[in-house]
Amino acid sequence: MANILYLGNSHPSTTSCHRANALRRLGHTVKIYDVDEMAGRLAFSKFLEPIHFRTGYRFLQTKVVKWARRVVAENPETDLIWVNSGDKFGPECMAEFKKRGVPIILYNNDDPTGGRDGGRFNSLLASLPFYDLCVVMREVNVEEFKEKGAKKVLRVMMSYDEIIHKPFIDPADIPQSFRSEVVFIGTWMRHEKRDEFILKLINSGLPLAIYGERWEKSPYFKELKHYYRGKGLSGRDYVAAIQGAKICLGLLSKGNRDLHTQRSMEVPYAGGLLCAERTSEHTELYKEYAEAIFWSDANECILVCKQLLANHTMRNTITAAGKQRANQNKNGNEDVCYQILKGVNLMERTDVQLQYIK
């Protein structure tokens, strides 16, 4: 089994940490260095962080390189370096990691070549030739990464976590405060018009519950405030809000060129009914009207939600079938991490992880 140096966010609520723990369940030794915490410390001030974000962290690179030298020196037994996101690391920094002489994997579940986040990924894109394997979530990224010098690109799907997103065995254990008719869990984004979409649903009479960051910035927050239940959820609260809802909305980020999202995997696995925008990837993942519900616009979404709310048997049947299909699709962190390690010939399984693989 490998000694993996994992460079990502170590907070237990993050998908970065979920993947690191999945690698441990696969039998590997994983040492995490929190890159976001490091960058925040080097930036000195939270007021400077937006500037670093928009400029691809280029003005932090001298300090980041020194940090990288220390990390490499502290980990002489490393067999593999796994970089989550990679937006903080420029070419000079990557050259320090290459000195360790082991494979380096980039895992990025954003859309670095899509342009939504301005210059955030400038340092990353200049560093793509240093990675032995770049892992992306969108088919469009594959050729775009290769055009930027990536040697090998693997496309995988977004993933749920087999442990974190496991549904409640007894739904009666879900607190009443997390029960709802129709729920949306996600961040307000200025250019995505999620607020306008949800307001149309509310004005049609649908009973909505909204969780997520930045909704108070919406120009429609006065109308939405009554339906807003609080900021983003994690852990068992997140699962409770999914499983405790009759319908879970799945909205995409057009700026990120999404055809599916993390919610597309997490909702059915966690015991929720996925009601999402109809895309080629969604219809490949789940059979429409059998394992999930899809729509093309707000009017169709309103129609199908009202049908589902009026039909308890249909909801339960689709929810159960969606959960079964999610298991069959094998888009959990353990399976996806195994697939990635196979890409750099670190693929041996052990008895330790076999008890977790479903």
mmCIF file of C-alpha atoms in Angstrom:
data_model
loop_
_atom_site.group_PDB
_atom_site.id
_atom_site.type_symbol
_atom_site.label_atom_id
_atom_site.label_comp_id
_atom_site.label_asym_id
_atom_site.label_seq_id
_atom_site.Cartn_x
_atom_site.Cartn_y
_atom_site.Cartn_z
ATOM 1 C CA MET A 1 0.000 0.000 0.000
ATOM 2 C CA ALA A 2 1.142 3.539 -0.740
ATOM 3 C CA ASN A 3 2.196 6.455 1.425
ATOM 4 C CA ILE A 4 0.150 9.311 -0.039
ATOM 5 C CA LEU A 5 0.971 12.972 0.512
ATOM 6 C CA TYR A 6 -2.427 14.630 0.149
ATOM 7 C CA LEU A 7 -2.521 18.386 -0.532
ATOM 8 C CA GLY A 8 -6.066 19.642 -0.083
ATOM 9 C CA ASN A 9 -8.627 20.890 2.407
ATOM 10 C CA SER A 10 -8.610 18.827 5.605
ATOM 11 C CA HIS A 11 -11.889 20.058 7.124
ATOM 12 C CA PRO A 12 -14.175 17.052 7.777
ATOM 13 C CA SER A 13 -17.098 18.648 5.922
ATOM 14 C CA THR A 14 -15.248 18.998 2.600
ATOM 15 C CA THR A 15 -15.294 16.582 -0.308
ATOM 16 C CA SER A 16 -11.499 16.900 -0.317
ATOM 17 C CA CYS A 17 -11.355 15.351 3.147
ATOM 18 C CA HIS A 18 -13.937 12.733 2.152
ATOM 19 C CA ARG A 19 -11.660 11.542 -0.672
ATOM 20 C CA ALA A 20 -8.633 11.439 1.621
ATOM 21 C CA ASN A 21 -10.579 9.226 4.017
ATOM 22 C CA ALA A 22 -11.711 7.012 1.137
ATOM 23 C CA LEU A 23 -8.046 6.500 0.210
ATOM 24 C CA ARG A 24 -7.437 5.407 3.809
ATOM 25 C CA ARG A 25 -10.325 2.953 3.569
ATOM 26 C CA LEU A 26 -8.652 1.551 0.485
ATOM 27 C CA GLY A 27 -5.719 0.675 2.732
ATOM 28 C CA HIS A 28 -3.323 3.544 2.019
ATOM 29 C CA THR A 29 -1.498 5.784 4.489
ATOM 30 C CA VAL A 30 -2.577 9.373 3.886
ATOM 31 C CA LYS A 31 -0.969 12.514 5.302
ATOM 32 C CA ILE A 32 -2.970 15.698 4.652
ATOM 33 C CA TYR A 33 -1.566 19.199 4.430
ATOM 34 C CA ASP A 34 -4.341 21.805 4.402
ATOM 35 C CA VAL A 35 -3.613 23.970 1.370
ATOM 36 C CA ASP A 36 -6.483 26.406 1.952
ATOM 37 C CA GLU A 37 -5.362 27.024 5.523
ATOM 38 C CA MET A 38 -1.798 27.548 4.269
ATOM 39 C CA ALA A 39 -2.884 30.057 1.601
ATOM 40 C CA GLY A 40 -5.049 31.964 4.066
ATOM 41 C CA ARG A 41 -2.139 32.212 6.475
ATOM 42 C CA LEU A 42 0.270 33.397 3.787
ATOM 43 C CA ALA A 43 -2.200 35.986 2.515
ATOM 44 C CA PHE A 44 -2.013 37.689 5.956
ATOM 45 C CA SER A 45 -5.425 39.305 5.545
ATOM 46 C CA LYS A 46 -8.835 37.977 4.559
ATOM 47 C CA PHE A 47 -9.291 41.211 2.603
ATOM 48 C CA LEU A 48 -6.466 40.179 0.275
ATOM 49 C CA GLU A 49 -7.864 36.702 -0.396
ATOM 50 C CA PRO A 50 -10.290 37.884 -3.142
ATOM 51 C CA ILE A 51 -7.358 39.536 -4.925
ATOM 52 C CA HIS A 52 -5.289 36.349 -4.779
ATOM 53 C CA PHE A 53 -8.317 34.372 -5.992
ATOM 54 C CA ARG A 54 -8.774 36.614 -9.044
ATOM 55 C CA THR A 55 -5.051 36.636 -9.895
ATOM 56 C CA GLY A 56 -4.437 32.903 -9.649
ATOM 57 C CA TYR A 57 -2.447 33.257 -6.411
ATOM 58 C CA ARG A 58 0.566 34.457 -8.425
ATOM 59 C CA PHE A 59 1.571 37.015 -5.789
ATOM 60 C CA LEU A 60 1.765 34.247 -3.174
ATOM 61 C CA GLN A 61 3.989 31.941 -5.212
ATOM 62 C CA THR A 62 7.321 32.823 -3.574
ATOM 63 C CA LYS A 63 5.886 31.893 -0.169
ATOM 64 C CA VAL A 64 4.047 28.849 -1.514
ATOM 65 C CA VAL A 65 7.303 27.529 -3.012
ATOM 66 C CA LYS A 66 9.016 27.756 0.378
ATOM 67 C CA TRP A 67 6.075 25.894 1.910
ATOM 68 C CA ALA A 68 6.359 23.219 -0.781
ATOM 69 C CA ARG A 69 10.087 22.700 -0.063
ATOM 70 C CA ARG A 70 9.300 22.137 3.601
ATOM 71 C CA VAL A 71 6.492 19.695 2.841
ATOM 72 C CA VAL A 72 8.710 17.653 0.499
ATOM 73 C CA ALA A 73 11.509 17.565 3.066
ATOM 74 C CA GLU A 74 9.122 16.396 5.819
ATOM 75 C CA ASN A 75 7.868 13.433 3.774
ATOM 76 C CA PRO A 76 10.821 11.356 2.509
ATOM 77 C CA GLU A 77 8.768 8.133 2.320
ATOM 78 C CA THR A 78 6.135 9.478 -0.061
ATOM 79 C CA ASP A 79 4.986 7.141 -2.859
ATOM 80 C CA LEU A 80 2.397 9.451 -4.412
ATOM 81 C CA ILE A 81 1.393 13.117 -4.255
ATOM 82 C CA TRP A 82 -2.333 13.831 -4.617
ATOM 83 C CA VAL A 83 -3.195 17.498 -5.270
ATOM 84 C CA ASN A 84 -6.815 18.503 -4.702
ATOM 85 C CA SER A 85 -7.864 21.539 -6.794
ATOM 86 C CA GLY A 86 -4.301 22.741 -7.469
ATOM 87 C CA ASP A 87 -5.253 26.400 -7.852
ATOM 88 C CA LYS A 88 -2.566 27.514 -5.356
ATOM 89 C CA PHE A 89 0.393 25.826 -7.111
ATOM 90 C CA GLY A 90 2.347 27.412 -9.971
ATOM 91 C CA PRO A 91 5.128 25.824 -12.082
ATOM 92 C CA GLU A 92 7.959 26.635 -9.666
ATOM 93 C CA CYS A 93 6.030 25.058 -6.816
ATOM 94 C CA MET A 94 5.293 21.953 -8.873
ATOM 95 C CA ALA A 95 8.999 21.659 -9.704
ATOM 96 C CA GLU A 96 9.641 21.273 -5.968
ATOM 97 C CA PHE A 97 7.093 18.437 -5.750
ATOM 98 C CA LYS A 98 8.655 16.742 -8.789
ATOM 99 C CA LYS A 99 11.950 16.496 -6.905
ATOM 100 C CA ARG A 100 10.391 13.763 -4.773
ATOM 101 C CA GLY A 101 10.401 11.588 -7.907
ATOM 102 C CA VAL A 102 6.949 10.043 -7.424
ATOM 103 C CA PRO A 103 3.707 10.231 -9.447
ATOM 104 C CA ILE A 104 1.674 13.402 -8.950
ATOM 105 C CA ILE A 105 -2.105 13.371 -9.407
ATOM 106 C CA LEU A 106 -4.297 16.433 -9.887
ATOM 107 C CA TYR A 107 -7.957 16.067 -8.909
ATOM 108 C CA ASN A 108 -10.048 19.115 -9.832
ATOM 109 C CA ASN A 109 -13.844 19.019 -9.721
ATOM 110 C CA ASP A 110 -14.243 22.615 -10.922
ATOM 111 C CA ASP A 111 -14.015 23.765 -14.542
ATOM 112 C CA PRO A 112 -10.559 25.423 -14.743
ATOM 113 C CA THR A 113 -10.701 25.938 -18.519
ATOM 114 C CA GLY A 114 -14.273 27.240 -18.494
ATOM 115 C CA GLY A 115 -13.520 30.810 -17.389
ATOM 116 C CA ARG A 116 -16.294 31.246 -14.818
ATOM 117 C CA ASP A 117 -13.857 32.158 -12.039
ATOM 118 C CA GLY A 118 -11.739 34.627 -13.987
ATOM 119 C CA GLY A 119 -8.011 34.217 -13.339
ATOM 120 C CA ARG A 120 -8.362 31.857 -10.371
ATOM 121 C CA PHE A 121 -6.815 28.891 -12.191
ATOM 122 C CA ASN A 122 -4.037 30.698 -14.078
ATOM 123 C CA SER A 123 -1.264 29.157 -11.959
ATOM 124 C CA LEU A 124 -2.838 25.714 -12.219
ATOM 125 C CA LEU A 125 -3.182 25.833 -15.997
ATOM 126 C CA ALA A 126 0.468 26.831 -16.365
ATOM 127 C CA SER A 127 1.394 23.813 -14.204
ATOM 128 C CA LEU A 128 -0.535 21.052 -15.983
ATOM 129 C CA PRO A 129 2.584 19.547 -17.699
ATOM 130 C CA PHE A 130 4.030 18.702 -14.246
ATOM 131 C CA TYR A 131 1.231 16.251 -13.381
ATOM 132 C CA ASP A 132 1.437 12.570 -14.248
ATOM 133 C CA LEU A 133 -2.361 12.321 -14.230
ATOM 134 C CA CYS A 134 -5.007 15.050 -14.328
ATOM 135 C CA VAL A 135 -8.488 14.022 -13.189
ATOM 136 C CA VAL A 136 -11.432 16.087 -14.451
ATOM 137 C CA MET A 137 -15.217 15.844 -14.194
ATOM 138 C CA ARG A 138 -16.272 17.199 -17.594
ATOM 139 C CA GLU A 139 -15.676 15.629 -20.987
ATOM 140 C CA VAL A 140 -14.947 19.063 -22.446
ATOM 141 C CA ASN A 141 -12.008 19.463 -20.038
ATOM 142 C CA VAL A 142 -10.145 16.454 -21.425
ATOM 143 C CA GLU A 143 -8.988 17.986 -24.719
ATOM 144 C CA GLU A 144 -8.688 21.474 -23.196
ATOM 145 C CA PHE A 145 -6.271 20.133 -20.566
ATOM 146 C CA LYS A 146 -4.260 18.301 -23.226
ATOM 147 C CA GLU A 147 -4.027 21.496 -25.262
ATOM 148 C CA LYS A 148 -2.530 23.157 -22.164
ATOM 149 C CA GLY A 149 0.158 20.468 -21.896
ATOM 150 C CA ALA A 150 -1.407 17.807 -19.650
ATOM 151 C CA LYS A 151 0.306 14.455 -20.296
ATOM 152 C CA LYS A 152 -2.560 12.184 -19.269
ATOM 153 C CA VAL A 153 -6.161 13.140 -18.490
ATOM 154 C CA LEU A 154 -8.778 10.913 -16.861
ATOM 155 C CA ARG A 155 -12.430 11.900 -16.838
ATOM 156 C CA VAL A 156 -14.486 10.609 -13.889
ATOM 157 C CA MET A 157 -17.918 11.494 -12.558
ATOM 158 C CA MET A 158 -18.646 13.448 -9.398
ATOM 159 C CA SER A 159 -18.936 11.184 -6.375
ATOM 160 C CA TYR A 160 -20.832 10.615 -3.152
ATOM 161 C CA ASP A 161 -19.150 9.269 -0.032
ATOM 162 C CA GLU A 162 -20.019 5.734 1.069
ATOM 163 C CA ILE A 163 -19.781 6.620 4.767
ATOM 164 C CA ILE A 164 -20.671 10.312 5.073
ATOM 165 C CA HIS A 165 -23.758 10.130 2.835
ATOM 166 C CA LYS A 166 -25.158 6.843 4.085
ATOM 167 C CA PRO A 167 -28.915 7.307 4.669
ATOM 168 C CA PHE A 168 -30.589 6.923 8.053
ATOM 169 C CA ILE A 169 -31.508 3.274 8.581
ATOM 170 C CA ASP A 170 -34.729 4.356 10.267
ATOM 171 C CA PRO A 171 -36.220 7.496 8.627
ATOM 172 C CA ALA A 172 -38.049 8.149 11.907
ATOM 173 C CA ASP A 173 -34.665 9.253 13.308
ATOM 174 C CA ILE A 174 -34.592 12.269 10.961
ATOM 175 C CA PRO A 175 -35.286 15.397 13.063
ATOM 176 C CA GLN A 176 -38.503 17.224 12.211
ATOM 177 C CA SER A 177 -36.521 20.415 11.628
ATOM 178 C CA PHE A 178 -34.952 18.837 8.526
ATOM 179 C CA ARG A 179 -38.188 17.589 6.988
ATOM 180 C CA SER A 180 -39.642 19.416 3.987
ATOM 181 C CA GLU A 181 -41.742 19.017 0.860
ATOM 182 C CA VAL A 182 -39.279 20.344 -1.747
ATOM 183 C CA VAL A 183 -35.710 21.241 -0.817
ATOM 184 C CA PHE A 184 -32.844 22.968 -2.577
ATOM 185 C CA ILE A 185 -29.401 22.803 -0.974
ATOM 186 C CA GLY A 186 -26.859 25.007 -2.700
ATOM 187 C CA THR A 187 -25.109 28.358 -2.930
ATOM 188 C CA TRP A 188 -26.626 31.528 -4.380
ATOM 189 C CA MET A 189 -24.623 32.622 -7.429
ATOM 190 C CA ARG A 190 -24.944 36.065 -8.985
ATOM 191 C CA HIS A 191 -25.056 35.009 -12.638
ATOM 192 C CA GLU A 192 -26.840 31.654 -12.354
ATOM 193 C CA LYS A 193 -30.361 33.029 -11.660
ATOM 194 C CA ARG A 194 -31.110 30.279 -9.174
ATOM 195 C CA ASP A 195 -33.112 32.756 -7.120
ATOM 196 C CA GLU A 196 -35.350 33.644 -10.062
ATOM 197 C CA PHE A 197 -35.948 29.962 -10.796
ATOM 198 C CA ILE A 198 -36.827 29.123 -7.187
ATOM 199 C CA LEU A 199 -39.046 32.207 -6.877
ATOM 200 C CA LYS A 200 -41.087 30.949 -9.846
ATOM 201 C CA LEU A 201 -41.593 27.664 -8.010
ATOM 202 C CA ILE A 202 -42.641 29.461 -4.833
ATOM 203 C CA ASN A 203 -45.063 31.716 -6.718
ATOM 204 C CA SER A 204 -46.672 28.597 -8.197
ATOM 205 C CA GLY A 205 -47.530 27.440 -4.684
ATOM 206 C CA LEU A 206 -44.771 24.873 -4.186
ATOM 207 C CA PRO A 207 -43.583 24.649 -0.548
ATOM 208 C CA LEU A 208 -39.814 25.211 -0.756
ATOM 209 C CA ALA A 209 -37.024 24.906 1.795
ATOM 210 C CA ILE A 210 -33.673 26.523 0.934
ATOM 211 C CA TYR A 211 -30.284 25.884 2.517
ATOM 212 C CA GLY A 212 -26.979 27.373 1.414
ATOM 213 C CA GLU A 213 -24.469 30.184 1.448
ATOM 214 C CA ARG A 214 -24.864 33.789 0.261
ATOM 215 C CA TRP A 215 -28.618 33.775 -0.272
ATOM 216 C CA GLU A 216 -28.901 37.025 1.667
ATOM 217 C CA LYS A 217 -27.095 38.661 -1.299
ATOM 218 C CA SER A 218 -29.945 37.819 -3.677
ATOM 219 C CA PRO A 219 -31.992 40.826 -4.836
ATOM 220 C CA TYR A 220 -35.032 38.605 -4.197
ATOM 221 C CA PHE A 221 -34.081 37.667 -0.647
ATOM 222 C CA LYS A 222 -37.000 39.611 0.800
ATOM 223 C CA GLU A 223 -39.367 37.253 -1.053
ATOM 224 C CA LEU A 224 -37.208 34.186 -0.353
ATOM 225 C CA LYS A 225 -36.438 34.864 3.301
ATOM 226 C CA HIS A 226 -39.491 33.011 4.595
ATOM 227 C CA TYR A 227 -38.310 29.832 2.845
ATOM 228 C CA TYR A 228 -34.637 30.130 3.779
ATOM 229 C CA ARG A 229 -33.631 27.715 6.546
ATOM 230 C CA GLY A 230 -29.964 28.555 6.926
ATOM 231 C CA LYS A 231 -26.488 28.170 5.555
ATOM 232 C CA GLY A 232 -24.898 25.125 3.974
ATOM 233 C CA LEU A 233 -25.253 21.726 5.621
ATOM 234 C CA SER A 234 -22.761 18.926 6.168
ATOM 235 C CA GLY A 235 -22.518 15.529 7.819
ATOM 236 C CA ARG A 236 -25.696 13.943 9.161
ATOM 237 C CA ASP A 237 -27.602 17.243 8.922
ATOM 238 C CA TYR A 238 -26.987 17.239 5.172
ATOM 239 C CA VAL A 239 -28.203 13.658 4.832
ATOM 240 C CA ALA A 240 -31.214 14.426 7.053
ATOM 241 C CA ALA A 241 -32.250 17.356 4.844
ATOM 242 C CA ILE A 242 -32.002 15.164 1.715
ATOM 243 C CA GLN A 243 -33.710 12.088 3.113
ATOM 244 C CA GLY A 244 -36.217 14.185 5.037
ATOM 245 C CA ALA A 245 -37.470 15.939 1.892
ATOM 246 C CA LYS A 246 -40.066 14.517 -0.464
ATOM 247 C CA ILE A 247 -38.261 16.077 -3.455
ATOM 248 C CA CYS A 248 -34.662 17.325 -3.824
ATOM 249 C CA LEU A 249 -33.975 19.883 -6.551
ATOM 250 C CA GLY A 250 -30.780 19.603 -8.575
ATOM 251 C CA LEU A 251 -29.694 22.874 -10.210
ATOM 252 C CA LEU A 252 -26.639 23.140 -12.458
ATOM 253 C CA SER A 253 -23.977 25.822 -12.823
ATOM 254 C CA LYS A 254 -23.997 26.984 -16.439
ATOM 255 C CA GLY A 255 -20.805 28.955 -15.779
ATOM 256 C CA ASN A 256 -19.137 25.681 -14.789
ATOM 257 C CA ARG A 257 -20.590 23.879 -17.837
ATOM 258 C CA ASP A 258 -22.272 21.334 -15.571
ATOM 259 C CA LEU A 259 -24.177 18.399 -17.020
ATOM 260 C CA HIS A 260 -24.303 16.764 -13.590
ATOM 261 C CA THR A 261 -23.158 17.844 -10.116
ATOM 262 C CA GLN A 262 -22.159 16.390 -6.765
ATOM 263 C CA ARG A 263 -25.845 16.478 -5.763
ATOM 264 C CA SER A 264 -26.637 14.234 -8.740
ATOM 265 C CA MET A 265 -24.762 11.472 -6.936
ATOM 266 C CA GLU A 266 -25.325 12.351 -3.287
ATOM 267 C CA VAL A 267 -29.108 12.779 -3.371
ATOM 268 C CA PRO A 268 -30.107 9.296 -4.636
ATOM 269 C CA TYR A 269 -27.410 7.570 -2.543
ATOM 270 C CA ALA A 270 -28.559 9.396 0.608
ATOM 271 C CA GLY A 271 -32.147 8.300 0.080
ATOM 272 C CA GLY A 272 -33.551 11.376 -1.638
ATOM 273 C CA LEU A 273 -35.605 11.787 -4.804
ATOM 274 C CA LEU A 274 -33.524 13.656 -7.382
ATOM 275 C CA CYS A 275 -35.512 16.195 -9.425
ATOM 276 C CA ALA A 276 -32.945 17.852 -11.679
ATOM 277 C CA GLU A 277 -32.425 19.580 -14.993
ATOM 278 C CA ARG A 278 -32.602 17.214 -17.958
ATOM 279 C CA THR A 279 -29.135 16.722 -19.499
ATOM 280 C CA SER A 280 -27.379 13.998 -21.484
ATOM 281 C CA GLU A 281 -25.390 12.976 -18.395
ATOM 282 C CA HIS A 282 -28.371 12.908 -16.052
ATOM 283 C CA THR A 283 -30.311 10.660 -18.408
ATOM 284 C CA GLU A 284 -27.284 8.344 -18.669
ATOM 285 C CA LEU A 285 -27.036 8.137 -14.885
ATOM 286 C CA TYR A 286 -30.705 7.503 -14.140
ATOM 287 C CA LYS A 287 -33.746 6.292 -16.037
ATOM 288 C CA GLU A 288 -36.228 9.157 -16.261
ATOM 289 C CA TYR A 289 -39.499 8.758 -14.335
ATOM 290 C CA ALA A 290 -38.171 5.491 -12.913
ATOM 291 C CA GLU A 291 -34.999 6.380 -10.972
ATOM 292 C CA ALA A 292 -35.091 10.203 -11.024
ATOM 293 C CA ILE A 293 -37.214 13.062 -12.373
ATOM 294 C CA PHE A 294 -35.930 15.578 -14.917
ATOM 295 C CA TRP A 295 -37.211 18.853 -16.336
ATOM 296 C CA SER A 296 -36.137 21.434 -18.929
ATOM 297 C CA ASP A 297 -37.481 24.660 -17.425
ATOM 298 C CA ALA A 298 -39.262 26.079 -14.385
ATOM 299 C CA ASN A 299 -42.728 25.351 -15.774
ATOM 300 C CA GLU A 300 -41.957 21.654 -16.280
ATOM 301 C CA CYS A 301 -40.304 21.520 -12.852
ATOM 302 C CA ILE A 302 -43.447 22.948 -11.250
ATOM 303 C CA LEU A 303 -45.603 20.408 -13.065
ATOM 304 C CA VAL A 304 -43.564 17.334 -12.083
ATOM 305 C CA CYS A 305 -43.129 18.500 -8.482
ATOM 306 C CA LYS A 306 -46.872 18.884 -8.060
ATOM 307 C CA GLN A 307 -47.406 15.432 -9.572
ATOM 308 C CA LEU A 308 -44.891 13.898 -7.194
ATOM 309 C CA LEU A 309 -46.249 15.627 -4.104
ATOM 310 C CA ALA A 310 -49.685 14.241 -4.915
ATOM 311 C CA ASN A 311 -48.475 10.672 -5.403
ATOM 312 C CA HIS A 312 -46.834 9.081 -2.365
ATOM 313 C CA THR A 313 -46.409 5.681 -4.047
ATOM 314 C CA MET A 314 -44.668 7.147 -7.105
ATOM 315 C CA ARG A 315 -42.248 9.109 -4.911
ATOM 316 C CA ASN A 316 -41.294 6.089 -2.830
ATOM 317 C CA THR A 317 -40.857 3.870 -5.890
ATOM 318 C CA ILE A 318 -38.590 6.356 -7.695
ATOM 319 C CA THR A 319 -36.593 7.087 -4.540
ATOM 320 C CA ALA A 320 -35.900 3.396 -3.901
ATOM 321 C CA ALA A 321 -34.983 2.748 -7.542
ATOM 322 C CA GLY A 322 -32.707 5.799 -7.603
ATOM 323 C CA LYS A 323 -30.868 4.555 -4.522
ATOM 324 C CA GLN A 324 -30.383 1.149 -6.127
ATOM 325 C CA ARG A 325 -29.118 2.711 -9.367
ATOM 326 C CA ALA A 326 -26.714 4.968 -7.452
ATOM 327 C CA ASN A 327 -25.177 1.867 -5.867
ATOM 328 C CA GLN A 328 -24.947 0.137 -9.245
ATOM 329 C CA ASN A 329 -23.295 3.146 -10.913
ATOM 330 C CA LYS A 330 -20.352 2.853 -8.488
ATOM 331 C CA ASN A 331 -19.658 6.576 -8.263
ATOM 332 C CA GLY A 332 -18.713 6.461 -4.585
ATOM 333 C CA ASN A 333 -15.401 7.905 -3.431
ATOM 334 C CA GLU A 334 -13.848 4.479 -2.892
ATOM 335 C CA ASP A 335 -14.604 3.303 -6.420
ATOM 336 C CA VAL A 336 -13.568 6.595 -8.007
ATOM 337 C CA CYS A 337 -10.321 6.789 -5.996
ATOM 338 C CA TYR A 338 -9.549 3.191 -6.942
ATOM 339 C CA GLN A 339 -10.068 4.090 -10.608
ATOM 340 C CA ILE A 340 -7.735 7.080 -10.270
ATOM 341 C CA LEU A 341 -4.981 5.094 -8.553
ATOM 342 C CA LYS A 342 -5.272 2.501 -11.299
ATOM 343 C CA GLY A 343 -4.325 5.306 -13.682
ATOM 344 C CA VAL A 344 -0.887 5.535 -12.031
ATOM 345 C CA ASN A 345 -0.566 1.795 -11.356
ATOM 346 C CA LEU A 346 -1.366 2.012 -7.628
ATOM 347 C CA MET A 347 -4.343 -0.300 -7.699
ATOM 348 C CA GLU A 348 -3.824 -3.207 -5.305
ATOM 349 C CA ARG A 349 -6.768 -3.767 -2.978
ATOM 350 C CA THR A 350 -6.555 -5.108 0.556
ATOM 351 C CA ASP A 351 -8.868 -6.915 2.958
ATOM 352 C CA VAL A 352 -9.124 -3.637 4.915
ATOM 353 C CA GLN A 353 -10.984 -1.797 2.160
ATOM 354 C CA LEU A 354 -13.066 -4.688 0.906
ATOM 355 C CA GLN A 355 -15.403 -4.352 3.875
ATOM 356 C CA TYR A 356 -16.348 -0.857 2.693
ATOM 357 C CA ILE A 357 -16.762 -1.414 -1.035
ATOM 358 C CA LYS A 358 -20.429 -2.024 -1.801
#
